Amino acid sequence: MSARIIDVRLNDSTSNGEANLHDEILKGLSRPFDQKTLPTVLLYDEKGLRIYDEITTNAEEYYLFPAEENLLKGYAHDIVDVMNNQNGRDNQHVESVVLELGAGALRKTSHLLSALSKVVPEPKNPAPITYYALDLERRELERTLDELATSPVGLEMQGKVDTRGLWGTFEGGLKFVAEGGLRGREAAGVAAVALRSRSLSSEGGATQLSPISSDQDSIETAPSTPDEATLDTPLHLLFLGSSLGMFPRGEDAEFLKALPLRGGSGDTLLLGLDHCTDGARIVRAYNDHGGITCRFILNGLNNAGRILGDESLFPEEKWEYVGQYNVEKRFYRSRVAQTVRDPKTQVELAFRENEKVMVEVSHKYTDGATYRLFTESNLRPLRCWTDPDSEFQEMRAAWNFITTKMIPESMLFEKPIDLRHICLFYKGHIPTFLDIHLSNLLGEPYTEPESFKDIFERGIDPNVDDPTKCHPHSEVPEKEEDWPSHATILDFEKRVSARLSSLYAELESGSRPLTRKVARVLFMTLEHEAWHAETLIYMLIQRAGTGTIPPSVGGFATPCWESLAVTWDATPAPINATVTLGPTTVELGHDDHEVDDASLDVRDHKVDVGEFRIEWRPVTNGQFYEFWKAAEGKIPLPKSWVMDNSNVMVRTIYGPVPMRIAHLWPVVTDYNSLSTYATVHGGRLPTEAELRVFFNEFEISYEEGRNVGSVTGILATTGGKKNEGRGHNGGVWEWTSTVWDKHDGFEVSSLYPGFSADFFDTHHNVVLGGSHATTPRLAERRTLRNWYQRNYPYASIGARVVYV
């Protein structure tokens, strides 16, 4: 049975269903010196698609495809969960349509199709899910769809996911959808699922033919009316491979904005973006030693000649391929001065020696560029799955900045705060923790010196009231001379990093599969480093001005406090100090399958919340200062403050600033002090469920301006006139009155058993949100729960008051 293909070329703007590439080629090649261009679509004829498939299979330097494939392999089930959750049906399967733009080969999307099949309980006729693969070449569509149909994934999809091919361009395919080819639709904006990876291609899809399809070798055209059975069916668009990077800046957002998606309908977009900014690595990726990329690009030149009427019009001996990173473009370069005559129009095209002709761009997307893209596209990110190697490099850069640029040698054997270890411990702890978990994962020996695992495996969180009481932890040397030398630790760190890089290389090459367990270990160790980066920041704040090197020495600009204070003071406070919420029900936690066989099932749970009134903003430094003065010594001075003669100053990583500068920032202090403040003012601190209800309703994301991943706290913005009260809390975790304890369905982590269970001791309370020093990856996770001892005064935690 052959693939069912629908011809959507008739939907293109040009006549006869054929893009007028002839005229477009002439127009691009008639431009002035070094401004000439050729359409990127020339690269993706039938031969080009096959060569590209060869790149993804045999070019070791091409990191993009395997990185995205590993993401889809490791997170396909999570992605499908997010897609289905948008339908408001408690993650139960509903009928849906999946359309992939630029489908190409099958390997990546087959993981997603397999996961989609698993949410359909029983086969049906017709299948409840239909997958459409849009691409330029009919024969390639037929080949890839037919191959998938007979593969193990294809057998798994029978009666669960049907497949169709859409033969045409993006323009033709999207017009087909907008005009009701898949179903009746209304054009509107929609939530987007962001998949930030390292893949750059127009290839990205897996397609399959369900054996239930009855048409053989059929080429259809768009129906005149939509299928009534699918009028309300959610549409899930896939645009993978960082193909969006081929659009000029600005046009990428316009393309996304024009997608035929409906807000509130359950529609989603799964978008792949290249997040790599390592210039050397990018250059290697597009200049593989086997020359496959060169053949791929030069084939486009042959295709241009074929469309003009003579495939030999651009002989390869007169042209060479040039890939440049700094401008993110790929060119043809004329080896000699030459003139080419168009066989059809007899127009002469002149090229100088070494003149370049651009054929493709591939923009990369940093975090900032990604968030701007979503904002300009009217899309709301729901989840982000990121290539861990990319994030590891970014996290490692941040960690190295903190530990090498902000901690002087003179502080290595000092404790910036009590109740924690000396600074040197943390420099050994991070690589040792990583090494232990890599050894456990891979079944390999520990990196030498193996004795590091006995010293650096685990830090301390002693009881604040009685520091002799502490959870299990590593025994560290008591004397300075007994510690390993700093140089030895740095050498150890370098070798462990090399070990991790080797693992990433194996994953990218495919020699080691990215299982769920591997992914969990990688992300656990990555986030462990992020947690300790935040810990070091709040520790170093205590020594800012008396030891800690400010970030400005390493290149960060010192904030202009006086100017910022003028702006903060001029910002209107909320018209009403509080907002009333509830009664409602809130979900806490999430379904979490930790191991590959999904035998560990930690379920989310629902909590009923009664009506409550809550402050729009956390308690500020200024408010707590008045309370502290009135208490006349009964309330301790917050550790986030410091006395300068008789003046109270507020600590920052740049050094203390006057209270008048920071009086509108959220105060940072212990639970007991803030609970007393709330009681005196006729309220209490919120429960975990109450605070989660507030955050779900009013907390903005990082891309919208939330103060996380920064170096200092600032004025909170919730409760303002704009954005219906949505905003951020100024950059602090927030205390809740909920005691840290397990809930129904809790299971100890098999990978890190002591992570949370050791602290179910009634001394710790749940904190939610994230501080200015929390990485966005952690702070943006709505299921995240953190915990601290109620009388621990150093962490960046504030609170807001609730009234019932």
Tab-separated table of C-alpha atoms in Angstrom, residues 56 66 244 327 335 384 462 470 476 608 619 649 671 733 774-775 790:
chain	number	residue	atom	x	y	z
A	56	THR	CA	22.462	13.510	9.537
A	66	PRO	CA	21.394	14.156	16.838
A	244	LEU	CA	12.897	28.906	11.491
A	327	VAL	CA	27.152	36.206	9.751
A	335	ARG	CA	36.426	30.837	-8.323
A	384	CYS	CA	11.088	24.058	27.084
A	462	PRO	CA	22.675	21.662	60.512
A	470	CYS	CA	22.662	17.398	61.201
A	476	VAL	CA	35.544	17.214	56.029
A	608	ASP	CA	-9.177	22.478	47.868
A	619	VAL	CA	6.589	42.652	52.721
A	649	MET	CA	21.972	49.281	54.987
A	671	TYR	CA	10.116	32.581	58.556
A	733	TRP	CA	11.537	32.889	47.257
A	774	THR	CA	17.611	31.244	40.788
A	775	THR	CA	18.144	30.020	37.243
A	790	ARG	CA	12.091	28.296	59.523
